Structures are given as structure tokens and as C-alpha cells.
PDB file of C-alpha atoms in Angstrom:
ATOM      1  CA  MET A  18      17.877 -72.196-169.776  1.00 52.00           C
ATOM      2  CA  PRO A  19      15.117 -71.790-167.131  1.00 52.00           C
ATOM      3  CA  LEU A  20      12.510 -68.950-167.243  1.00 53.00           C
ATOM      4  CA  VAL A  21      13.200 -68.040-163.620  1.00 48.00           C
ATOM      5  CA  GLU A  22      16.825 -67.445-162.257  1.00 50.00           C
ATOM      6  CA  ILE A  23      16.619 -69.328-158.579  1.00 47.00           C
ATOM      7  CA  GLU A  24      19.468 -68.396-155.961  1.00 52.00           C
ATOM      8  CA  GLU A  25      19.632 -70.664-152.944  1.00 57.00           C
ATOM      9  CA  ARG A  26      20.345 -68.453-150.132  1.00 58.00           C
ATOM     10  CA  TYR A  27      19.567 -70.575-146.741  1.00 66.00           C
ATOM     11  CA  THR A  28      21.136 -73.536-148.057  1.00 69.00           C
ATOM     12  CA  GLY A  29      20.844 -75.859-144.645  1.00 82.00           C
ATOM     13  CA  ALA A  30      18.584 -73.530-142.967  1.00 86.00           C
ATOM     14  CA  PHE A  31      15.775 -76.184-142.564  1.00 88.00           C
ATOM     15  CA  ASP A  32      18.392 -78.469-141.376  1.00 88.00           C
ATOM     16  CA  VAL A  33      18.401 -76.554-138.298  1.00 90.00           C
ATOM     17  CA  VAL A  34      15.386 -74.701-137.694  1.00 92.00           C
ATOM     18  CA  GLU A  35      12.490 -76.382-135.496  1.00 93.00           C
ATOM     19  CA  CYS A  36       9.323 -75.450-135.852  1.00 94.00           C
ATOM     20  CA  PRO A  37       7.879 -73.080-132.819  1.00 93.00           C
ATOM     21  CA  VAL A  38       4.482 -74.693-132.461  1.00 94.00           C
ATOM     22  CA  CYS A  39       5.019 -78.390-132.216  1.00 94.00           C
ATOM     23  CA  GLY A  40       8.482 -79.027-132.276  1.00 92.00           C
ATOM     24  CA  SER A  41       9.010 -81.071-135.509  1.00 93.00           C
ATOM     25  CA  ASP A  42      11.880 -80.200-137.904  1.00 91.00           C
ATOM     26  CA  LYS A  43      10.256 -81.739-141.135  1.00 91.00           C
ATOM     27  CA  TRP A  44       9.473 -78.956-143.371  1.00 90.00           C
ATOM     28  CA  VAL A  45       7.749 -79.341-147.195  1.00 87.00           C
ATOM     29  CA  HIS A  46       8.200 -76.717-149.811  1.00 84.00           C
ATOM     30  CA  LEU A  47       4.559 -76.057-151.394  1.00 81.00           C
ATOM     31  CA  VAL A  48       5.593 -74.090-155.408  1.00 74.00           C
ATOM     32  CA  PHE A  49       4.076 -70.667-154.948  1.00 75.00           C
ATOM     33  CA  GLN A  50       2.582 -71.207-151.133  1.00 80.00           C
ATOM     34  CA  GLY A  51       5.573 -71.366-148.963  1.00 82.00           C
ATOM     35  CA  VAL A  52       7.354 -73.841-146.598  1.00 88.00           C
ATOM     36  CA  PHE A  53       5.117 -75.614-144.093  1.00 91.00           C
ATOM     37  CA  CYS A  54       5.642 -77.920-141.128  1.00 93.00           C
ATOM     38  CA  THR A  55       4.951 -81.366-141.894  1.00 91.00           C
ATOM     39  CA  THR A  56       3.365 -82.246-138.670  1.00 93.00           C
ATOM     40  CA  CYS A  57       0.990 -79.030-137.595  1.00 94.00           C
ATOM     41  CA  ASN A  58       1.189 -76.982-141.092  1.00 93.00           C
ATOM     42  CA  THR A  59       2.717 -73.724-139.673  1.00 94.00           C
ATOM     43  CA  ARG A  60       4.171 -71.620-142.322  1.00 94.00           C
ATOM     44  CA  CYS A  61       7.505 -70.313-141.974  1.00 93.00           C
ATOM     45  CA  THR A  62       9.270 -67.938-144.203  1.00 91.00           C
ATOM     46  CA  LEU A  63      12.916 -66.631-144.022  1.00 90.00           C
ATOM     47  CA  ARG A  64      14.684 -63.472-144.984  1.00 89.00           C
ATOM     48  CA  GLU A  65      18.201 -61.755-144.494  1.00 87.00           C
ATOM     49  CA  PRO A  66      19.129 -60.322-141.519  1.00 86.00           C
ATOM     50  CA  ALA A  67      20.413 -56.506-141.837  1.00 86.00           C
ATOM     51  CA  GLY A  68      24.206 -56.786-141.543  1.00 84.00           C
ATOM     52  CA  ASP A  69      24.398 -60.656-140.176  1.00 85.00           C
ATOM     53  CA  GLN A  70      25.331 -63.616-141.889  1.00 89.00           C
ATOM     54  CA  GLY A  71      22.371 -65.994-141.152  1.00 90.00           C
ATOM     55  CA  PHE A  72      18.625 -65.656-141.665  1.00 92.00           C
ATOM     56  CA  ILE A  73      15.603 -64.567-139.774  1.00 91.00           C
ATOM     57  CA  ALA A  74      12.581 -66.940-139.782  1.00 92.00           C
ATOM     58  CA  GLU A  75       9.212 -66.069-139.313  1.00 93.00           C
ATOM     59  CA  PHE A  76       6.429 -68.187-138.379  1.00 95.00           C
ATOM     60  CA  ASP A  77       2.477 -67.656-139.030  1.00 94.00           C
ATOM     61  CA  SER A  78       0.510 -70.123-136.986  1.00 92.00           C
ATOM     62  CA  SER A  79      -2.839 -69.189-138.592  1.00 91.00           C
ATOM     63  CA  TYR A  80      -2.472 -72.021-140.932  1.00 87.00           C
ATOM     64  CA  SER A  81      -1.632 -74.670-137.765  1.00 90.00           C
ATOM     65  CA  TRP A  82      -3.777 -77.397-137.093  1.00 90.00           C
ATOM     66  CA  SER A  83      -4.309 -79.342-133.721  1.00 86.00           C
ATOM     67  CA  VAL A  84      -1.628 -81.982-132.770  1.00 86.00           C
ATOM     68  CA  ASP A  85      -0.842 -83.582-129.498  1.00 85.00           C
ATOM     69  CA  GLY A  86       1.623 -81.420-127.747  1.00 79.00           C
ATOM     70  CA  ALA A  87       1.308 -78.178-130.175  1.00 85.00           C
ATOM     71  CA  ASP A  88       0.439 -74.834-128.675  1.00 87.00           C
ATOM     72  CA  PRO A  89      -0.267 -71.905-131.301  1.00 88.00           C
ATOM     73  CA  ILE A  90       1.511 -68.684-131.409  1.00 89.00           C
ATOM     74  CA  PRO A  91      -0.948 -66.276-129.540  1.00 86.00           C
ATOM     75  CA  ASP A  92      -3.047 -64.016-131.756  1.00 86.00           C
ATOM     76  CA  THR A  93      -2.662 -60.399-131.572  1.00 81.00           C
ATOM     77  CA  ASP A  94      -4.720 -57.242-133.153  1.00 81.00           C
ATOM     78  CA  GLU A  95      -1.176 -56.202-134.510  1.00 81.00           C
ATOM     79  CA  TYR A  96       0.469 -58.896-135.806  1.00 82.00           C
ATOM     80  CA  GLY A  97      -1.849 -62.001-135.717  1.00 87.00           C
ATOM     81  CA  PRO A  98      -0.411 -65.332-134.621  1.00 91.00           C
ATOM     82  CA  ARG A  99       3.578 -64.707-135.486  1.00 92.00           C
ATOM     83  CA  ALA A 100       7.060 -65.221-134.063  1.00 91.00           C
ATOM     84  CA  SER A 101      10.487 -64.874-135.438  1.00 91.00           C
ATOM     85  CA  GLY A 102      13.958 -65.708-134.707  1.00 91.00           C
ATOM     86  CA  LYS A 103      17.307 -64.940-135.840  1.00 92.00           C
ATOM     87  CA  TRP A 104      20.003 -67.501-136.757  1.00 92.00           C
ATOM     88  CA  LEU A 105      23.820 -66.472-137.209  1.00 92.00           C
ATOM     89  CA  GLY A 106      26.005 -68.227-139.222  1.00 90.00           C
ATOM     90  CA  THR A 107      26.554 -69.971-142.695  1.00 86.00           C
ATOM     91  CA  GLU A 108      26.105 -73.388-143.710  1.00 84.00           C
ATOM     92  CA  ALA A 109      29.777 -74.229-144.089  1.00 86.00           C
ATOM     93  CA  HIS A 110      30.402 -73.307-140.119  1.00 87.00           C
ATOM     94  CA  GLY A 111      26.543 -74.205-138.851  1.00 87.00           C
ATOM     95  CA  TYR A 112      24.000 -72.341-137.794  1.00 90.00           C
ATOM     96  CA  ASP A 113      23.222 -70.548-133.681  1.00 91.00           C
ATOM     97  CA  ARG A 114      19.915 -69.311-132.909  1.00 89.00           C
ATOM     98  CA  TYR A 115      20.377 -66.055-131.937  1.00 90.00           C
ATOM     99  CA  TRP A 116      17.092 -65.078-130.269  1.00 89.00           C
ATOM    100  CA  PHE A 117      13.609 -65.697-130.593  1.00 88.00           C
ATOM    101  CA  SER A 118      10.192 -64.216-129.708  1.00 85.00           C
ATOM    102  CA  ALA A 119       6.589 -64.174-129.956  1.00 81.00           C
ATOM    103  CA  TYR A 120       5.368 -60.925-131.444  1.00 76.00           C
ATOM    104  CA  ALA A 121       2.649 -61.286-128.947  1.00 65.00           C
ATOM    105  CA  ASP A 122       5.386 -60.486-126.382  1.00 62.00           C
ATOM    106  CA  HIS A 123       5.481 -57.040-127.855  1.00 59.00           C
ATOM    107  CA  VAL A 124       2.029 -56.489-127.579  1.00 55.00           C
ATOM    108  CA  HIS A 125       1.130 -58.027-124.426  1.00 58.00           C
ATOM    109  CA  ASP A 126       3.323 -58.340-120.950  1.00 62.00           C
ATOM    110  CA  ASP A 127       1.568 -61.315-119.592  1.00 67.00           C
ATOM    111  CA  CYS A 128       2.302 -63.244-123.134  1.00 70.00           C
ATOM    112  CA  GLU A 129       3.243 -66.665-121.513  1.00 75.00           C
ATOM    113  CA  TRP A 130       3.688 -68.541-124.874  1.00 82.00           C
ATOM    114  CA  GLU A 131       6.990 -70.049-125.674  1.00 83.00           C
ATOM    115  CA  PRO A 132       8.773 -71.970-128.448  1.00 87.00           C
ATOM    116  CA  ALA A 133       7.877 -75.526-128.054  1.00 88.00           C
ATOM    117  CA  TRP A 134      12.147 -76.248-127.936  1.00 83.00           C
ATOM    118  CA  ASP A 135      11.819 -74.310-124.606  1.00 81.00           C
ATOM    119  CA  ARG A 136       8.832 -75.727-123.142  1.00 82.00           C
ATOM    120  CA  GLU A 137       8.828 -78.641-120.394  1.00 79.00           C
ATOM    121  CA  PRO A 138       7.949 -82.141-121.483  1.00 72.00           C
ATOM    122  CA  GLU A 139       4.692 -82.932-120.550  1.00 62.00           C
ATOM    123  CA  ASP A 140       5.125 -85.556-117.465  1.00 53.00           C
ATOM    124  CA  GLU A 141       2.596 -88.583-117.715  1.00 46.00           C
ATOM    125  CA  GLN A 142      -0.040 -88.434-114.971  1.00 43.00           C
ATOM    126  CA  SER A 143       0.971 -89.850-111.772  1.00 41.00           C
ATOM    127  CA  TYR A 144      -0.848 -91.057-108.769  1.00 39.00           C
ATOM    128  CA  SER A 145       0.244 -91.262-105.213  1.00 44.00           C
ATOM    129  CA  THR A 146      -1.554 -92.902-102.251  1.00 46.00           C
ATOM    130  CA  ASP A 147      -1.291 -91.955 -98.808  1.00 49.00           C
ATOM    131  CA  GLU A 148      -0.877 -95.040 -96.745  1.00 49.00           C
ATOM    132  CA  GLY A 149      -1.687 -94.185 -93.132  1.00 47.00           C
TER     133      GLY A 149
END
């Protein structure tokens, strides 16, 4: 008999959650530390929404390291470098992202940060020549 009862409340959640900092879908669970993105080390915690099936994912980029294509969540005095999103559904029926926002959006109206999956892909530098 185990010393601690474990309940898997969010089965399949990390199959659909992508890192908002770098866009990776690979996560690692470090016992007693949390769940971290394997590419940029952004921390993710899950919790239950009030009255809905699904989960709320909270991301903290204070643990993130610099990688190509990553854009850390903006740091604010009130919330720190955090963002959250809500996914509705169940593992059997699938999860759909319902909303997502950086806490900085609520503090600064001029916050232009957006999650990696909404960013425009960086185009390779192109050169044009004028022949004239």
C-alpha cells in the first residue's frame, strides 16, 4: 500500500498543452518541484476550473532559460512573469483551448506579448536587389 494516495486528475492534459514561451509540447515532471518545459524550462501547474470540465494551466517563465525562438512572459510587479489559460473538455473527448492571456495584459495596456503558438514565424532574412 502506498504511503500517499495519488489521483490523476488531468490525464492527457500535457498531451495538448504547448509551452507559451517556446512552443514546445515536451514536458518533464520533477518530483516535488513541478512540471517544466524540456526546451526552455518554463514551469507549468494545472488546477481545476470552477464548474467546468477541463483544467487551467498556469505558466511561470521566471525559471525559463534563453533559447532561439523563445520570448519570455513579461514580468510585472504584481504577478511576475506569469500567464494562464483554460482548456475545456476531457481526455475521452479531447481538450480545446478556451482562452489564454498573460497577466501583464491586465496590468499594462501596451503589453504586446503573445504565446508562441500565436506568433508569426520568423522569416529568413531576404535580400532584394534593385537593378536599374
